Amino acid sequence: MDGRSPASAGRKDLVGLSRAALQAEMAAMGAEPFRARQLWHWIYNRGATDFATMTTLSKAFRAGLAERYVVGRPAVARALVSVDGTRKWLLRFVDGQEAECVHIPEEDRGTLCVSSQVGCTLTCSFCHTGTQRLVRNLAAAEIVGQVMLARDALGEWPSPQDDRQLTNIVLMGMGEPLFNYENVAAALKIVMDHEGLSLSRRKITLSTSGVVPMIRRCGEELAVNLAISLHAVTDELRDVLVPINRKYPLAELLDACRSYPGASNARRITFEYVMLNGINDSPAEARQLVRLLAGIPAKVNLIPFNPWPGAPYERSRDAAIREFADIVNAAGYSSPVRTPRGEDIMAACGQLKSDSVRKRRSERLAAPVVEAEAP
Ligand code: SAH
Ligand code: SF4
């Protein structure tokens, strides 16, 4: 399954190439442009990973492809299923780095939470990902690969038109997507392509901690839904919770939201607000939030804090969350409280990976052998 295992060394992965790049590869092999279109269909509509199964292509051409290329998938280091149906994959890439990906099934839809980086360079004080030292950008192939792997696991090939279990994508896994914009954009363009994975931009939400200079570009080029990790209503507190606020303070962030291309009452910007007991959950802060959002087509997503070992915060009391939600709701903003999902498999941001790293470290301590990396 793992197209990028050592056995494929030297062969290039076709996943993650744009249509134009795929066409250029095929042209270099002497193939007509329509061959590239057929190949695109096999890879992204049919989910084929073995050239031998691509029966619309001639045998000789398939053999030529197999000599030069692979259609890869990230390797799965661990796969977990929660009692509530949430699935989580810890992916291991060729360099041994890991990132995670979560599928959350709901009655009428299913959302895939995708990572954009290994770790995160930002250090939001409530976020476990921010405590991880190793950071690198994920390549476009590694981002698209998460969606394709989920499709494999859900049995959703060829790309179904209706009744999909994977209907929505949120870039809310590990990493700050607007710090890896080029690769995220390349990946999302592939994911949105009508002849392939075919997920509408209306079903894709990019979450950012507030990389203000990239927000407009994201709206103009990708036109996906935007979510902002707000979490505080004063610069003083946001500087601590979401330190990028020191560079791009609230006023600038909210200005960028006001002019986000495509935002309208039909397509609102989501403001994520993690509920931290006694820190940011007072009624006065709910009222201030309403004032800040004036003039922005907004909805608010209240996220009960997901605790992790050693975290300096605790989850707000249910009553505080309810009162906060009521104030925001009464002002005319939808303010659903996100139900914690997959808690038994640590489906919150960054937790499975750290658990795995911890385990491997303790295993190494117990038995001083070099652990072989799974392919
Ligand atoms: N870096 C991006 C996207 C990934 S984080 C961003 O910050 O927006 C996705 C969401 O999960 C963010 O709103 C983030 O603030 C939130 N989050 C992170 N750790 C959390 C935790 N322990 N409990 C609840 N929400 C958390
Ligand atoms: Fe990075 Fe987002 Fe976590 Fe902040 S909340 S550390 S930006 S992943």
CSV table of N, CA and C in Angstrom, one decimal, residues 152-217:
chain,number,residue,atom,x,y,z
A,152,ASP,N,-9.7,5.5,0.9
A,152,ASP,CA,-9.3,4.0,0.9
A,152,ASP,C,-10.1,3.3,2.1
A,153,ALA,N,-9.9,3.9,3.3
A,153,ALA,CA,-10.4,3.3,4.5
A,153,ALA,C,-11.9,3.2,4.5
A,154,LEU,N,-12.5,4.3,3.9
A,154,LEU,CA,-14.0,4.3,4.0
A,154,LEU,C,-14.6,3.6,2.8
A,155,GLY,N,-13.8,3.1,1.9
A,155,GLY,CA,-14.3,2.4,0.7
A,155,GLY,C,-15.0,3.4,-0.3
A,156,GLU,N,-14.5,4.6,-0.4
A,156,GLU,CA,-15.2,5.6,-1.2
A,156,GLU,C,-14.5,5.8,-2.6
A,157,TRP,N,-14.2,4.8,-3.3
A,157,TRP,CA,-13.8,4.8,-4.7
A,157,TRP,C,-14.7,4.0,-5.5
A,158,PRO,N,-15.0,4.4,-6.8
A,158,PRO,CA,-14.7,5.7,-7.4
A,158,PRO,C,-15.4,6.8,-6.6
A,159,SER,N,-14.9,8.1,-6.7
A,159,SER,CA,-15.4,9.2,-6.0
A,159,SER,C,-17.0,9.2,-6.1
A,160,PRO,N,-17.7,8.9,-5.0
A,160,PRO,CA,-19.1,8.9,-5.1
A,160,PRO,C,-19.8,10.3,-5.3
A,161,GLN,N,-20.9,10.3,-6.0
A,161,GLN,CA,-21.6,11.6,-6.1
A,161,GLN,C,-22.4,11.9,-4.9
A,162,ASP,N,-23.1,10.9,-4.4
A,162,ASP,CA,-24.0,11.1,-3.3
A,162,ASP,C,-23.7,10.2,-2.1
A,163,ASP,N,-24.3,10.4,-1.0
A,163,ASP,CA,-24.1,9.5,0.2
A,163,ASP,C,-22.7,9.3,0.5
A,164,ARG,N,-21.9,10.3,0.4
A,164,ARG,CA,-20.5,10.2,0.8
A,164,ARG,C,-20.4,10.1,2.3
A,165,GLN,N,-19.4,9.4,2.8
A,165,GLN,CA,-19.0,9.5,4.2
A,165,GLN,C,-18.0,10.6,4.5
A,166,LEU,N,-17.3,10.9,3.4
A,166,LEU,CA,-16.4,12.0,3.5
A,166,LEU,C,-16.9,13.2,2.7
A,167,THR,N,-17.6,14.1,3.3
A,167,THR,CA,-18.3,15.2,2.6
A,167,THR,C,-17.6,16.5,2.8
A,168,ASN,N,-16.9,16.6,4.0
A,168,ASN,CA,-16.3,17.9,4.3
A,168,ASN,C,-14.8,17.8,4.7
A,169,ILE,N,-14.1,18.8,4.5
A,169,ILE,CA,-12.7,18.8,4.9
A,169,ILE,C,-12.4,20.0,5.7
A,170,VAL,N,-11.8,19.9,6.9
A,170,VAL,CA,-11.4,21.0,7.7
A,170,VAL,C,-9.9,20.9,7.9
A,171,LEU,N,-9.2,22.1,7.6
A,171,LEU,CA,-7.7,22.1,7.9
A,171,LEU,C,-7.6,22.6,9.3
A,172,MET,N,-7.8,21.6,10.2
A,172,MET,CA,-7.8,21.9,11.6
A,172,MET,C,-7.0,20.9,12.4
A,173,GLY,N,-6.2,20.1,11.6
A,173,GLY,CA,-5.3,19.1,12.3
A,173,GLY,C,-4.0,19.9,12.8
A,174,MET,N,-2.9,19.2,12.6
A,174,MET,CA,-1.7,19.8,13.1
A,174,MET,C,-1.2,20.9,12.2
A,175,GLY,N,-0.6,21.9,12.7
A,175,GLY,CA,0.0,22.9,11.9
A,175,GLY,C,-0.8,24.2,11.5
A,176,GLU,N,-0.1,25.2,11.1
A,176,GLU,CA,-0.8,26.4,10.6
A,176,GLU,C,-0.8,26.4,9.1
A,177,PRO,N,-2.0,26.2,8.5
A,177,PRO,CA,-2.0,26.1,7.1
A,177,PRO,C,-1.5,27.3,6.3
A,178,LEU,N,-1.7,28.5,6.8
A,178,LEU,CA,-1.2,29.7,6.1
A,178,LEU,C,0.3,29.9,6.2
A,179,PHE,N,1.0,29.1,7.0
A,179,PHE,CA,2.4,29.1,7.0
A,179,PHE,C,3.0,28.1,6.0
A,180,ASN,N,2.1,27.3,5.4
A,180,ASN,CA,2.5,26.4,4.4
A,180,ASN,C,1.6,26.5,3.2
A,181,TYR,N,1.4,27.8,2.8
A,181,TYR,CA,0.3,28.1,1.9
A,181,TYR,C,0.5,27.4,0.5
A,182,GLU,N,1.7,27.5,0.0
A,182,GLU,CA,1.9,27.0,-1.4
A,182,GLU,C,1.4,25.5,-1.5
A,183,ASN,N,1.9,24.7,-0.5
A,183,ASN,CA,1.6,23.3,-0.6
A,183,ASN,C,0.1,23.0,-0.3
A,184,VAL,N,-0.4,23.8,0.7
A,184,VAL,CA,-1.9,23.6,1.0
A,184,VAL,C,-2.7,24.0,-0.2
A,185,ALA,N,-2.3,25.1,-0.9
A,185,ALA,CA,-3.1,25.5,-2.1
A,185,ALA,C,-3.0,24.5,-3.2
A,186,ALA,N,-1.8,23.9,-3.4
A,186,ALA,CA,-1.6,22.9,-4.4
A,186,ALA,C,-2.5,21.7,-4.1
A,187,ALA,N,-2.5,21.3,-2.8
A,187,ALA,CA,-3.3,20.1,-2.4
A,187,ALA,C,-4.8,20.4,-2.6
A,188,LEU,N,-5.2,21.6,-2.2
A,188,LEU,CA,-6.6,21.8,-2.2
A,188,LEU,C,-7.1,21.9,-3.7
A,189,LYS,N,-6.3,22.5,-4.5
A,189,LYS,CA,-6.7,22.5,-5.9
A,189,LYS,C,-6.9,21.1,-6.5
A,190,ILE,N,-6.1,20.2,-6.1
A,190,ILE,CA,-6.3,18.8,-6.5
A,190,ILE,C,-7.6,18.2,-5.9
A,191,VAL,N,-7.8,18.5,-4.6
A,191,VAL,CA,-9.0,18.0,-3.9
A,191,VAL,C,-10.2,18.5,-4.5
A,192,MET,N,-10.2,19.8,-5.0
A,192,MET,CA,-11.4,20.4,-5.6
A,192,MET,C,-11.7,20.1,-7.0
A,193,ASP,N,-10.7,19.5,-7.7
A,193,ASP,CA,-10.8,19.2,-9.1
A,193,ASP,C,-12.0,18.3,-9.4
A,194,HIS,N,-12.9,18.8,-10.3
A,194,HIS,CA,-14.2,18.1,-10.6
A,194,HIS,C,-14.0,16.7,-11.1
A,195,GLU,N,-12.9,16.5,-11.8
A,195,GLU,CA,-12.7,15.1,-12.4
A,195,GLU,C,-12.0,14.2,-11.5
A,196,GLY,N,-11.8,14.6,-10.2
A,196,GLY,CA,-11.0,13.7,-9.3
A,196,GLY,C,-11.8,13.5,-8.0
A,197,LEU,N,-11.1,14.0,-7.0
A,197,LEU,CA,-11.7,13.9,-5.6
A,197,LEU,C,-13.0,14.7,-5.5
A,198,SER,N,-13.0,15.8,-6.2
A,198,SER,CA,-14.3,16.5,-6.4
A,198,SER,C,-15.0,17.0,-5.2
A,199,LEU,N,-14.3,17.6,-4.3
A,199,LEU,CA,-14.9,18.2,-3.1
A,199,LEU,C,-15.1,19.7,-3.3
A,200,SER,N,-16.3,20.2,-3.1
A,200,SER,CA,-16.5,21.6,-3.4
A,200,SER,C,-15.8,22.5,-2.4
A,201,ARG,N,-15.4,23.7,-2.9
A,201,ARG,CA,-14.8,24.6,-2.0
A,201,ARG,C,-15.7,25.0,-0.8
A,202,ARG,N,-17.0,24.9,-1.1
A,202,ARG,CA,-18.0,25.2,0.0
A,202,ARG,C,-17.9,24.2,1.1
A,203,LYS,N,-17.3,23.0,0.9
A,203,LYS,CA,-17.3,22.0,1.9
A,203,LYS,C,-15.9,21.9,2.5
A,204,ILE,N,-15.0,22.9,2.2
A,204,ILE,CA,-13.7,22.9,2.7
A,204,ILE,C,-13.5,24.2,3.6
A,205,THR,N,-13.0,24.0,4.8
A,205,THR,CA,-12.8,25.1,5.7
A,205,THR,C,-11.3,25.1,6.2
A,206,LEU,N,-10.7,26.3,6.0
A,206,LEU,CA,-9.3,26.4,6.4
A,206,LEU,C,-9.3,27.2,7.7
A,207,SER,N,-8.6,26.7,8.7
A,207,SER,CA,-8.6,27.3,10.0
A,207,SER,C,-7.2,28.0,10.2
A,208,THR,N,-7.2,29.2,10.6
A,208,THR,CA,-5.9,29.9,10.8
A,208,THR,C,-5.9,30.6,12.2
A,209,SER,N,-4.7,30.6,12.7
A,209,SER,CA,-4.6,31.4,14.0
A,209,SER,C,-4.5,32.9,13.8
A,210,GLY,N,-4.5,33.3,12.5
A,210,GLY,CA,-4.5,34.7,12.1
A,210,GLY,C,-3.3,35.2,11.4
A,211,VAL,N,-2.9,34.5,10.3
A,211,VAL,CA,-1.7,35.0,9.5
A,211,VAL,C,-2.3,36.0,8.6
A,212,VAL,N,-2.5,37.2,9.1
A,212,VAL,CA,-3.2,38.2,8.4
A,212,VAL,C,-2.8,38.4,6.9
A,213,PRO,N,-1.5,38.6,6.6
A,213,PRO,CA,-1.2,38.8,5.2
A,213,PRO,C,-1.6,37.7,4.2
A,214,MET,N,-1.8,36.5,4.7
A,214,MET,CA,-2.2,35.4,3.8
A,214,MET,C,-3.7,35.2,3.6
A,215,ILE,N,-4.5,35.9,4.4
A,215,ILE,CA,-5.9,35.6,4.5
A,215,ILE,C,-6.6,36.0,3.2
A,216,ARG,N,-6.2,37.2,2.7
A,216,ARG,CA,-6.9,37.7,1.4
A,216,ARG,C,-6.5,36.7,0.2
A,217,ARG,N,-5.2,36.4,0.2
A,217,ARG,CA,-4.8,35.5,-0.9
A,217,ARG,C,-5.6,34.2,-0.9
